[in-house]
Amino acid sequence: MKVSLHWLKSYVALDASVDEITHAITFLGFEVEQVIRTGVPPLPSVVVGEVLTRDKHPNADKLTVCTVDVGSAGGVKTIVCGAPNHQVGDRVPVALPGAVLAGGLKIKQSRIRGQLSDGMMCSPDELGLGGGSAGQQSGLLILDGRPALGTPINDVLPPGDVVFDLEITPNRPDGLCHLGVARELAAWFRRDLVYPPVKFTGLPEDSPERRDLLAGVSVESDEDCPLYTVHIITGVKIGPSPAWLQERLAAVGLRPINNVVDAGNYVMLETGQPVHAFDAKKIGGGRIVVRHARQGEKLATLDGKERVLNSRMLVIADATKPLVIAGIMGGANAEVDDTTTDLALEVAYFKPAGIRWTSRKLGLTTDSSYRYERGVDPHTLLEDAHRAIDLILETAGGRVVGPVYKVGEDRPWKNEITLTPDFVRRQLGFHIADGDMKDALEALELPLVRDEFTADGTPQWTVSIPSWRGDLDRSIDLVEEILRLYGTDRIPRSTVTAPGLLGDDDPVVIFNRQATDYLVGQHFHECVNYTLRSVTEIRQWVSDTSVQELALANPFVEDQSHLRSTLLIGLLESLKLNQSRGTGVTRLSETGRVFIESNGQIYECAAAAFIEAQTKDAGRQWLKRAPADFYTAKNRVHILASHAGVDLSALPAAPVTGPYFGWQEGHSAAVGGLQTHGFEARFGLMNLAMVRALGIEGQVMAGIFAILPGKLAAAGGPRRYQDFSHYPPVLRDLALVVDAAVLAEDVRHTLAQTAKSVVGDAFTVEQVAIFDVYQGRGLPEGKKSLAFSLVFRATDRTLTDDEVNAAFAKIQKAITADGRTSVRA
Amino acid sequence: MQDQLSALLARARADFSALHTRPEFEAAKARLVGPNGGLTTLMKQMGTVPKEQRPALGRLINEAKAQLQALFDTTLRALEDAEIAAQLGPPVDASLPSPDGGPGTHHPLTLVCEEMCRILRKVGFTVADGSEVETEFYCFDALNTPPGHPSRDVKDTFYFPDTARFGNVSRRVDGEKYLLRTHTSSVQIRTMLKHPPPVRIVSPGRTFRRDTTDATHSANFHQLECLYVDKDVTVRDLKALLDYIFASLLGPDTKTRFRPHYFGYTEPSFEVDLSARHLPKVNKEWIEIGGCGMVDPSVYEAVGYDPAAWTGYAFGMGLERLAMMLYGIDDIRYFYQNDLRFLRQFA
């Protein structure tokens, strides 16, 4: 919202500088987005002069040497000038040595190409009159009306103004007008606020009734319009409003229209109360009805658009048709125009919610709707109507006639808050004297109506809250008022005190940090990708069923319509971007929330993921390294899971198939499940065709571990020391031949179980580990050999070869008993 | 005997100089000092020597033994050196780069977030976390943002359809809508509902607003919020925290200032400005960094804290904005593109 300094000064005597006022507004709690200067700023030593002679500069084609008479300000001066437009006899602004122009240029006596120049004649731009470069080109400002020589230029040209563009917080609708801002500044600078004079204070007793102009006003929806007033003014003469009024409106960006409309706008900008004038003769049937629009009803609004209304929108109608979208914009059909002589002047209160809804629905925001949305003060409504009448009578003539229509409640306002100065000090944490508090409250027009003592002898104040401060309701609200006026810059410095509270970082936070640290330690580059993905990606990389479950109701852009259920899509996108830009990256990682569908519900999970690209270029190294493979990915996912307190090695790894798309069958695996375990892991080679279709070069090894936050919290537990043997181990190797299709882990597991049952309590089988896998020559077709190393140990003695050999023989016998497994010779 | 010894030593020297392997060495050694070795044989002859000659002969033998031992030692050392040299291969060219890549990098948002959390942990905050999908109660109602409030509008907040089912995001009110949280204050509400006061938490995380993405706006961004509720927490304490945070982050002469402002969930409320002298690419004296205030009593009522007994403060800021300020980054979209040339600059 724009406010003019010149305008503000009609309510409060401000002598502070613009910087001081800007600072004041800022620290009163309103953001100053821009300070705009208009008109001519004070320019001492710039006076009116007349060009007496004009000769070409002997040493420069484009310059002239002039003699200029500045009269009492210094007589005749010689001035070198570069402008093209001045003629002998023109009166122009002359900056004398010592002047400082609008752009900061200091004028002094100087020599220009050998010619003395004793000042400067000025263009509009140099005076701060704006006009930009166009003004510069057109040359000097030639003054109209032959003002007296030597007159200070500020006496000739319109005074400058400063316009503040303010951002008013939503709790302060009272700040959406000049009086409101002036009230705050008056409080800040401790000046009196001067209200505009009031002439019309109500309809005189002897006024005639002109029901022929308006026979009646009815409000059908008092829910949305609790108070509606109409005054009738007859005999107005429509014309342009006076210059002072036009200037004020123009200063804050409003286009002057005519005296009646301008007067209404002026009152709105002064008091915050929107005012609407109808041409009384255009009100069909002589009746005003405040009602909901009929579904589909149309109205051509003043902006030249046809609006289709619905039954939730409030309109001001006559007997047959809508005239105004209530509180938002008038229709062309009851507009005040040059022929208007009789007015129906509406000053009303509409509820914020209805206006907001209608304004959004129609995509139509106006100065009026903006103020109604935030809330106008219904308790000053009649005074504001009177102010509008004063201005209309002053600028358009006419007289007010009866009847005055006032429909709805006009309940008297009263609100009081009790406050103890101790409460204020307790909230603030530092000392403010009682007197300073009272001073702040009174400056803000929050008078103390009672100053008493409570039963325990402490002072207690009762503060009266004016109707325009609906935001003040509790004693804490007054703490803010006092602090605002006292000054937030006076909060004393102190140190932070920190109580030792129990508790630790959330397990998800710890997991994310550990997972990221691990992956970064493995040369991964941590990425951050958007949570919202496109429907195409979800369908391709996740599943068809998830498409519905993950969808937003109101996406903003098409490619961000669904929650991500994996981090891998984003990582692939980052990989693609890096490949296309030739950055040479291969390892990318991310931690964050993913949304996984399971049994018809979405579960928000913590997740960590990585991808590792194998490209031809990546192999171009002077020293070759083995590329990452399935087992590299598997190991990384196992380590990630361990940071979540999960041991994946204890669980079977199943080939990835089915609804979780994106993986290469036969080269990828899944462990766990959200429903069964509360976590799930996937790792291996990403689907080659899909990766290629994305435009990514090479193969991508990847892994992701996702876990329910609740499950993460439950992981871990107290650690307990277990004693270990001090005796040496005994090792035996055993190679088994099995069907090629049998999973190695199944064989290993069976062997370990067998070994344990054979050995029993005699000693322990410490480890059964695979150390070789072989398939090919020397083995029957369809068979493979798995070699295991077995480690035996006793807790109480050194094992003898004999006892281990006996056990080892039994193990071999037992493991081959099924007939499908044989010992490789 | 003396001649025999001399000959034996001479032969030994010749033999050992031609040795290349340990087995050869062991065999040659055995030929001299083994059970049937040359020296052993000579020593056995001692018995046959007249008694008076024995001391002199003994001396000779001992000398020969010592010389042999020295020969063994040198030879063995030479063999070991040769073995090690064979294991090592030619010396490395230390100027060649390692093919192993690295280092990895933490994302700048992680770095900034971690730095803030580290600073706050020192003064007793713990890091809280919560769901990104939220409900109207936790994101709005409990934060004094009633239905109809502009920030709840479907134009500004992402909602889910009424049919959406989230298995592990609890609703407070039957049938309330799910949405993407617009701030991490919802974590504060969930924390306060779960834990009685005092609480002292910092909640960083992803937040979402239905906003056009450009150089300074992102529909998906990160926030960090602090909450402290205890007995007698004051505005002065809040100011002290902000001074502490930014002095820790930017140096001891960094200043903050409070501009009165309005937020529904705090009263009084302030916007926080930071003295910008140390920051790159800033031509202003002060730069806005976040919002804060004393927790509004209505929030305590929503979570069941007694507003008469407890006071507290809250502070929130955008992490992208902070990172942009700290590092002089001028486009928020760079955070989400993950170009390696961007990521590498902050490691």
PDB file of C-alpha atoms in Angstrom, chain B residues 90-322:
ATOM      1  CA  PRO B  90      59.959 -50.205  -9.575  1.00  0.00           C
ATOM      2  CA  PRO B  91      59.453 -47.032  -7.460  1.00  0.00           C
ATOM      3  CA  VAL B  92      56.164 -45.122  -7.795  1.00  0.00           C
ATOM      4  CA  ASP B  93      55.737 -41.859  -9.696  1.00  0.00           C
ATOM      5  CA  ALA B  94      54.258 -39.844  -6.861  1.00  0.00           C
ATOM      6  CA  SER B  95      52.991 -37.249  -9.296  1.00  0.00           C
ATOM      7  CA  LEU B  96      50.474 -39.611 -10.909  1.00  0.00           C
ATOM      8  CA  PRO B  97      46.898 -39.152  -9.648  1.00  0.00           C
ATOM      9  CA  SER B  98      44.991 -41.819  -7.776  1.00  0.00           C
ATOM     10  CA  PRO B  99      42.342 -43.433  -9.970  1.00  0.00           C
ATOM     11  CA  ASP B 100      40.055 -43.851  -6.978  1.00  0.00           C
ATOM     12  CA  GLY B 101      38.254 -40.525  -7.262  1.00  0.00           C
ATOM     13  CA  GLY B 102      36.897 -38.707  -4.310  1.00  0.00           C
ATOM     14  CA  PRO B 103      36.409 -37.013  -2.075  1.00  0.00           C
ATOM     15  CA  GLY B 104      32.659 -37.248  -1.888  1.00  0.00           C
ATOM     16  CA  THR B 105      30.794 -34.115  -0.931  1.00  0.00           C
ATOM     17  CA  HIS B 106      28.048 -33.176   1.494  1.00  0.00           C
ATOM     18  CA  HIS B 107      25.309 -31.094  -0.106  1.00  0.00           C
ATOM     19  CA  PRO B 108      25.511 -27.401   0.898  1.00  0.00           C
ATOM     20  CA  LEU B 109      22.039 -27.599   2.462  1.00  0.00           C
ATOM     21  CA  THR B 110      23.263 -30.453   4.652  1.00  0.00           C
ATOM     22  CA  LEU B 111      26.364 -28.470   5.582  1.00  0.00           C
ATOM     23  CA  VAL B 112      24.373 -25.398   6.550  1.00  0.00           C
ATOM     24  CA  CYS B 113      21.786 -27.451   8.426  1.00  0.00           C
ATOM     25  CA  GLU B 114      24.455 -29.400  10.303  1.00  0.00           C
ATOM     26  CA  GLU B 115      26.285 -26.207  11.194  1.00  0.00           C
ATOM     27  CA  MET B 116      23.122 -24.677  12.607  1.00  0.00           C
ATOM     28  CA  CYS B 117      22.284 -27.861  14.520  1.00  0.00           C
ATOM     29  CA  ARG B 118      25.828 -28.022  15.898  1.00  0.00           C
ATOM     30  CA  ILE B 119      25.586 -24.451  17.133  1.00  0.00           C
ATOM     31  CA  LEU B 120      22.207 -25.140  18.716  1.00  0.00           C
ATOM     32  CA  ARG B 121      23.201 -28.447  20.296  1.00  0.00           C
ATOM     33  CA  LYS B 122      25.869 -26.597  22.243  1.00  0.00           C
ATOM     34  CA  VAL B 123      23.133 -24.633  23.983  1.00  0.00           C
ATOM     35  CA  GLY B 124      20.949 -27.587  24.779  1.00  0.00           C
ATOM     36  CA  PHE B 125      18.757 -28.071  21.722  1.00  0.00           C
ATOM     37  CA  THR B 126      18.109 -31.542  20.367  1.00  0.00           C
ATOM     38  CA  VAL B 127      17.242 -32.146  16.742  1.00  0.00           C
ATOM     39  CA  ALA B 128      13.641 -33.218  16.173  1.00  0.00           C
ATOM     40  CA  ASP B 129      12.173 -34.702  13.026  1.00  0.00           C
ATOM     41  CA  GLY B 130       8.674 -35.208  11.711  1.00  0.00           C
ATOM     42  CA  SER B 131       6.641 -36.227   8.732  1.00  0.00           C
ATOM     43  CA  GLU B 132       6.519 -34.153   5.566  1.00  0.00           C
ATOM     44  CA  VAL B 133       2.925 -35.170   4.986  1.00  0.00           C
ATOM     45  CA  GLU B 134       0.872 -33.475   7.673  1.00  0.00           C
ATOM     46  CA  THR B 135      -2.712 -32.779   8.585  1.00  0.00           C
ATOM     47  CA  GLU B 136      -4.553 -29.488   8.913  1.00  0.00           C
ATOM     48  CA  PHE B 137      -4.506 -29.678  12.689  1.00  0.00           C
ATOM     49  CA  TYR B 138      -0.737 -29.966  13.124  1.00  0.00           C
ATOM     50  CA  CYS B 139       0.123 -27.549  10.329  1.00  0.00           C
ATOM     51  CA  PHE B 140      -2.551 -24.889  10.889  1.00  0.00           C
ATOM     52  CA  ASP B 141      -5.217 -25.272  13.594  1.00  0.00           C
ATOM     53  CA  ALA B 142      -2.785 -25.827  16.444  1.00  0.00           C
ATOM     54  CA  LEU B 143      -0.733 -22.861  15.235  1.00  0.00           C
ATOM     55  CA  ASN B 144      -3.539 -20.320  15.551  1.00  0.00           C
ATOM     56  CA  THR B 145      -4.239 -20.444  11.821  1.00  0.00           C
ATOM     57  CA  PRO B 146      -7.974 -21.114  11.701  1.00  0.00           C
ATOM     58  CA  PRO B 147      -9.974 -22.388   8.707  1.00  0.00           C
ATOM     59  CA  GLY B 148     -10.420 -19.655   6.121  1.00  0.00           C
ATOM     60  CA  HIS B 149      -6.992 -18.176   6.850  1.00  0.00           C
ATOM     61  CA  PRO B 150      -5.292 -17.201   3.569  1.00  0.00           C
ATOM     62  CA  SER B 151      -2.235 -19.377   4.139  1.00  0.00           C
ATOM     63  CA  ARG B 152      -4.494 -22.456   4.181  1.00  0.00           C
ATOM     64  CA  ASP B 153      -5.817 -21.650   0.740  1.00  0.00           C
ATOM     65  CA  VAL B 154      -5.544 -24.357  -1.927  1.00  0.00           C
ATOM     66  CA  LYS B 155      -3.674 -21.773  -3.958  1.00  0.00           C
ATOM     67  CA  ASP B 156      -0.806 -21.769  -1.489  1.00  0.00           C
ATOM     68  CA  THR B 157      -0.775 -25.193   0.149  1.00  0.00           C
ATOM     69  CA  PHE B 158      -0.528 -28.649  -1.444  1.00  0.00           C
ATOM     70  CA  TYR B 159      -3.382 -30.895  -0.335  1.00  0.00           C
ATOM     71  CA  PHE B 160      -4.099 -34.589  -0.866  1.00  0.00           C
ATOM     72  CA  PRO B 161      -7.440 -35.934  -2.045  1.00  0.00           C
ATOM     73  CA  ASP B 162      -9.903 -36.950   0.671  1.00  0.00           C
ATOM     74  CA  THR B 163      -9.335 -40.551  -0.397  1.00  0.00           C
ATOM     75  CA  ALA B 164      -5.618 -40.426   0.470  1.00  0.00           C
ATOM     76  CA  ARG B 165      -4.585 -42.871   3.166  1.00  0.00           C
ATOM     77  CA  PHE B 166      -1.355 -42.440   5.073  1.00  0.00           C
ATOM     78  CA  GLY B 167      -0.491 -45.405   7.262  1.00  0.00           C
ATOM     79  CA  ASN B 168       1.909 -43.647   9.628  1.00  0.00           C
ATOM     80  CA  VAL B 169       0.791 -40.008   9.714  1.00  0.00           C
ATOM     81  CA  SER B 170      -1.733 -39.711  12.511  1.00  0.00           C
ATOM     82  CA  ARG B 171      -4.753 -37.434  12.307  1.00  0.00           C
ATOM     83  CA  ARG B 172      -5.966 -35.443  15.255  1.00  0.00           C
ATOM     84  CA  VAL B 173      -9.439 -34.826  13.918  1.00  0.00           C
ATOM     85  CA  ASP B 174     -11.490 -37.366  11.972  1.00  0.00           C
ATOM     86  CA  GLY B 175     -11.623 -36.596   8.309  1.00  0.00           C
ATOM     87  CA  GLU B 176      -9.198 -33.678   8.370  1.00  0.00           C
ATOM     88  CA  LYS B 177      -7.245 -33.221   5.164  1.00  0.00           C
ATOM     89  CA  TYR B 178      -3.729 -34.411   4.548  1.00  0.00           C
ATOM     90  CA  LEU B 179      -1.321 -31.854   3.110  1.00  0.00           C
ATOM     91  CA  LEU B 180       2.368 -31.206   2.573  1.00  0.00           C
ATOM     92  CA  ARG B 181       3.619 -29.192   5.532  1.00  0.00           C
ATOM     93  CA  THR B 182       4.183 -25.523   4.812  1.00  0.00           C
ATOM     94  CA  HIS B 183       6.591 -25.145   7.718  1.00  0.00           C
ATOM     95  CA  THR B 184       8.330 -27.397  10.197  1.00  0.00           C
ATOM     96  CA  SER B 185       6.284 -25.905  13.037  1.00  0.00           C
ATOM     97  CA  SER B 186       4.135 -29.028  12.797  1.00  0.00           C
ATOM     98  CA  VAL B 187       7.067 -30.894  14.351  1.00  0.00           C
ATOM     99  CA  GLN B 188       6.869 -28.514  17.307  1.00  0.00           C
ATOM    100  CA  ILE B 189       3.184 -29.292  17.762  1.00  0.00           C
ATOM    101  CA  ARG B 190       3.750 -33.050  17.631  1.00  0.00           C
ATOM    102  CA  THR B 191       6.672 -32.736  20.029  1.00  0.00           C
ATOM    103  CA  MET B 192       4.696 -30.660  22.534  1.00  0.00           C
ATOM    104  CA  LEU B 193       1.735 -33.023  22.356  1.00  0.00           C
ATOM    105  CA  LYS B 194       4.060 -35.910  23.158  1.00  0.00           C
ATOM    106  CA  HIS B 195       6.330 -34.336  25.773  1.00  0.00           C
ATOM    107  CA  PRO B 196       5.430 -32.175  28.748  1.00  0.00           C
ATOM    108  CA  PRO B 197       7.437 -28.937  29.095  1.00  0.00           C
ATOM    109  CA  PRO B 198      10.247 -27.961  29.212  1.00  0.00           C
ATOM    110  CA  VAL B 199      11.149 -28.654  25.583  1.00  0.00           C
ATOM    111  CA  ARG B 200      14.103 -27.312  23.624  1.00  0.00           C
ATOM    112  CA  ILE B 201      14.204 -28.544  20.056  1.00  0.00           C
ATOM    113  CA  VAL B 202      15.380 -27.564  16.620  1.00  0.00           C
ATOM    114  CA  SER B 203      13.456 -28.980  13.693  1.00  0.00           C
ATOM    115  CA  PRO B 204      15.051 -28.753  10.268  1.00  0.00           C
ATOM    116  CA  GLY B 205      13.349 -30.245   7.257  1.00  0.00           C
ATOM    117  CA  ARG B 206      11.642 -30.042   3.922  1.00  0.00           C
ATOM    118  CA  THR B 207       8.653 -27.774   3.506  1.00  0.00           C
ATOM    119  CA  PHE B 208       6.376 -27.066   0.600  1.00  0.00           C
ATOM    120  CA  ARG B 209       4.508 -24.083  -0.765  1.00  0.00           C
ATOM    121  CA  ARG B 210       2.504 -23.877  -3.934  1.00  0.00           C
ATOM    122  CA  ASP B 211       4.792 -21.331  -5.508  1.00  0.00           C
ATOM    123  CA  THR B 212       6.298 -20.636  -8.894  1.00  0.00           C
ATOM    124  CA  THR B 213       9.880 -21.808  -9.057  1.00  0.00           C
ATOM    125  CA  ASP B 214      12.331 -19.063 -10.031  1.00  0.00           C
ATOM    126  CA  ALA B 215      15.731 -17.821  -8.920  1.00  0.00           C
ATOM    127  CA  THR B 216      14.537 -17.035  -5.412  1.00  0.00           C
ATOM    128  CA  HIS B 217      11.482 -19.281  -4.948  1.00  0.00           C
ATOM    129  CA  SER B 218      11.089 -23.017  -4.825  1.00  0.00           C
ATOM    130  CA  ALA B 219       7.935 -25.038  -4.206  1.00  0.00           C
ATOM    131  CA  ASN B 220      10.136 -27.426  -2.274  1.00  0.00           C
ATOM    132  CA  PHE B 221      12.472 -25.822   0.244  1.00  0.00           C
ATOM    133  CA  HIS B 222      13.993 -26.367   3.666  1.00  0.00           C
ATOM    134  CA  GLN B 223      13.346 -24.663   6.969  1.00  0.00           C
ATOM    135  CA  LEU B 224      14.885 -24.780  10.364  1.00  0.00           C
ATOM    136  CA  GLU B 225      12.912 -23.835  13.456  1.00  0.00           C
ATOM    137  CA  CYS B 226      13.838 -23.588  17.111  1.00  0.00           C
ATOM    138  CA  LEU B 227      11.408 -23.931  19.977  1.00  0.00           C
ATOM    139  CA  TYR B 228      12.093 -23.447  23.660  1.00  0.00           C
ATOM    140  CA  VAL B 229       9.356 -23.632  26.280  1.00  0.00           C
ATOM    141  CA  ASP B 230      10.176 -23.378  29.950  1.00  0.00           C
ATOM    142  CA  LYS B 231       9.463 -21.297  33.037  1.00  0.00           C
ATOM    143  CA  ASP B 232      10.181 -17.590  32.601  1.00  0.00           C
ATOM    144  CA  VAL B 233      11.509 -17.589  29.045  1.00  0.00           C
ATOM    145  CA  THR B 234      11.614 -13.966  27.886  1.00  0.00           C
ATOM    146  CA  VAL B 235      12.003 -11.765  24.824  1.00  0.00           C
ATOM    147  CA  ARG B 236      15.479 -10.985  26.059  1.00  0.00           C
ATOM    148  CA  ASP B 237      16.341 -14.706  25.996  1.00  0.00           C
ATOM    149  CA  LEU B 238      15.112 -14.891  22.420  1.00  0.00           C
ATOM    150  CA  LYS B 239      17.309 -11.991  21.402  1.00  0.00           C
ATOM    151  CA  ALA B 240      20.256 -13.611  23.196  1.00  0.00           C
ATOM    152  CA  LEU B 241      19.720 -16.834  21.225  1.00  0.00           C
ATOM    153  CA  LEU B 242      19.636 -15.037  17.885  1.00  0.00           C
ATOM    154  CA  ASP B 243      22.762 -13.046  18.773  1.00  0.00           C
ATOM    155  CA  TYR B 244      24.482 -16.271  19.814  1.00  0.00           C
ATOM    156  CA  ILE B 245      23.495 -18.178  16.664  1.00  0.00           C
ATOM    157  CA  PHE B 246      24.718 -15.602  14.213  1.00  0.00           C
ATOM    158  CA  ALA B 247      27.831 -14.655  16.145  1.00  0.00           C
ATOM    159  CA  SER B 248      28.690 -18.381  16.108  1.00  0.00           C
ATOM    160  CA  LEU B 249      27.950 -18.654  12.395  1.00  0.00           C
ATOM    161  CA  LEU B 250      29.486 -15.433  11.112  1.00  0.00           C
ATOM    162  CA  GLY B 251      31.833 -14.118  13.768  1.00  0.00           C
ATOM    163  CA  PRO B 252      31.556 -12.333  17.098  1.00  0.00           C
ATOM    164  CA  ASP B 253      30.875  -8.855  15.738  1.00  0.00           C
ATOM    165  CA  THR B 254      27.792  -9.974  13.801  1.00  0.00           C
ATOM    166  CA  LYS B 255      24.680  -8.174  14.984  1.00  0.00           C
ATOM    167  CA  THR B 256      20.999  -8.964  14.785  1.00  0.00           C
ATOM    168  CA  ARG B 257      18.030  -6.667  15.075  1.00  0.00           C
ATOM    169  CA  PHE B 258      14.336  -7.327  15.654  1.00  0.00           C
ATOM    170  CA  ARG B 259      11.670  -5.633  13.595  1.00  0.00           C
ATOM    171  CA  PRO B 260       8.157  -6.007  15.039  1.00  0.00           C
ATOM    172  CA  HIS B 261       6.064  -8.185  12.765  1.00  0.00           C
ATOM    173  CA  TYR B 262       3.046 -10.477  12.819  1.00  0.00           C
ATOM    174  CA  PHE B 263       2.788 -14.250  12.901  1.00  0.00           C
ATOM    175  CA  GLY B 264      -0.309 -16.048  14.126  1.00  0.00           C
ATOM    176  CA  TYR B 265       1.615 -18.417  16.390  1.00  0.00           C
ATOM    177  CA  THR B 266       3.830 -15.913  18.196  1.00  0.00           C
ATOM    178  CA  GLU B 267       3.120 -12.757  20.214  1.00  0.00           C
ATOM    179  CA  PRO B 268       5.066 -10.521  20.177  1.00  0.00           C
ATOM    180  CA  SER B 269       6.528 -11.392  16.785  1.00  0.00           C
ATOM    181  CA  PHE B 270       9.633 -10.114  15.042  1.00  0.00           C
ATOM    182  CA  GLU B 271      11.462 -10.351  11.795  1.00  0.00           C
ATOM    183  CA  VAL B 272      15.154 -10.844  12.285  1.00  0.00           C
ATOM    184  CA  ASP B 273      17.736  -8.859  10.347  1.00  0.00           C
ATOM    185  CA  LEU B 274      21.395  -9.627  10.233  1.00  0.00           C
ATOM    186  CA  SER B 275      24.242  -7.157   9.836  1.00  0.00           C
ATOM    187  CA  ALA B 276      25.443  -8.044   6.378  1.00  0.00           C
ATOM    188  CA  ARG B 277      29.011  -6.796   6.331  1.00  0.00           C
ATOM    189  CA  HIS B 278      30.575 -10.267   6.240  1.00  0.00           C
ATOM    190  CA  LEU B 279      28.326 -11.646   3.550  1.00  0.00           C
ATOM    191  CA  PRO B 280      29.272 -11.931  -0.103  1.00  0.00           C
ATOM    192  CA  LYS B 281      27.192 -10.200  -2.782  1.00  0.00           C
ATOM    193  CA  VAL B 282      25.142  -8.140  -0.341  1.00  0.00           C
ATOM    194  CA  ASN B 283      25.013  -4.393  -0.793  1.00  0.00           C
ATOM    195  CA  LYS B 284      22.840  -3.670   2.190  1.00  0.00           C
ATOM    196  CA  GLU B 285      23.610  -2.922   5.770  1.00  0.00           C
ATOM    197  CA  TRP B 286      20.987  -5.353   7.057  1.00  0.00           C
ATOM    198  CA  ILE B 287      19.533  -8.475   5.520  1.00  0.00           C
ATOM    199  CA  GLU B 288      16.383 -10.285   6.606  1.00  0.00           C
ATOM    200  CA  ILE B 289      17.085 -13.808   7.776  1.00  0.00           C
ATOM    201  CA  GLY B 290      14.024 -15.207   9.552  1.00  0.00           C
ATOM    202  CA  GLY B 291      11.070 -14.710  11.835  1.00  0.00           C
ATOM    203  CA  CYS B 292      10.657 -15.265  15.538  1.00  0.00           C
ATOM    204  CA  GLY B 293       8.601 -14.435  18.576  1.00  0.00           C
ATOM    205  CA  MET B 294       7.216 -15.570  21.891  1.00  0.00           C
ATOM    206  CA  VAL B 295       4.947 -18.601  21.510  1.00  0.00           C
ATOM    207  CA  ASP B 296       1.333 -17.409  21.409  1.00  0.00           C
ATOM    208  CA  PRO B 297      -0.783 -18.626  24.348  1.00  0.00           C
ATOM    209  CA  SER B 298      -3.264 -20.117  21.861  1.00  0.00           C
ATOM    210  CA  VAL B 299      -0.593 -22.601  20.770  1.00  0.00           C
ATOM    211  CA  TYR B 300      -0.147 -23.749  24.375  1.00  0.00           C
ATOM    212  CA  GLU B 301      -3.867 -24.238  24.630  1.00  0.00           C
ATOM    213  CA  ALA B 302      -3.854 -26.380  21.485  1.00  0.00           C
ATOM    214  CA  VAL B 303      -1.176 -28.709  22.879  1.00  0.00           C
ATOM    215  CA  GLY B 304      -2.411 -28.794  26.458  1.00  0.00           C
ATOM    216  CA  TYR B 305       0.304 -26.652  28.095  1.00  0.00           C
ATOM    217  CA  ASP B 306      -0.794 -24.172  30.751  1.00  0.00           C
ATOM    218  CA  PRO B 307      -0.268 -20.694  29.210  1.00  0.00           C
ATOM    219  CA  ALA B 308      -0.106 -19.147  32.656  1.00  0.00           C
ATOM    220  CA  ALA B 309       2.747 -21.414  33.755  1.00  0.00           C
ATOM    221  CA  TRP B 310       4.927 -21.633  30.655  1.00  0.00           C
ATOM    222  CA  THR B 311       6.471 -19.182  28.241  1.00  0.00           C
ATOM    223  CA  GLY B 312       8.687 -19.824  25.305  1.00  0.00           C
ATOM    224  CA  TYR B 313      10.096 -18.649  22.061  1.00  0.00           C
ATOM    225  CA  ALA B 314      10.210 -19.880  18.485  1.00  0.00           C
ATOM    226  CA  PHE B 315      12.516 -18.938  15.644  1.00  0.00           C
ATOM    227  CA  GLY B 316      12.385 -20.055  12.039  1.00  0.00           C
ATOM    228  CA  MET B 317      14.379 -19.487   8.910  1.00  0.00           C
ATOM    229  CA  GLY B 318      14.865 -20.831   5.405  1.00  0.00           C
ATOM    230  CA  LEU B 319      17.962 -22.944   4.910  1.00  0.00           C
ATOM    231  CA  GLU B 320      18.289 -22.216   1.204  1.00  0.00           C
ATOM    232  CA  ARG B 321      18.206 -18.524   1.964  1.00  0.00           C
ATOM    233  CA  LEU B 322      20.866 -18.934   4.634  1.00  0.00           C
TER     234      LEU B 322
END
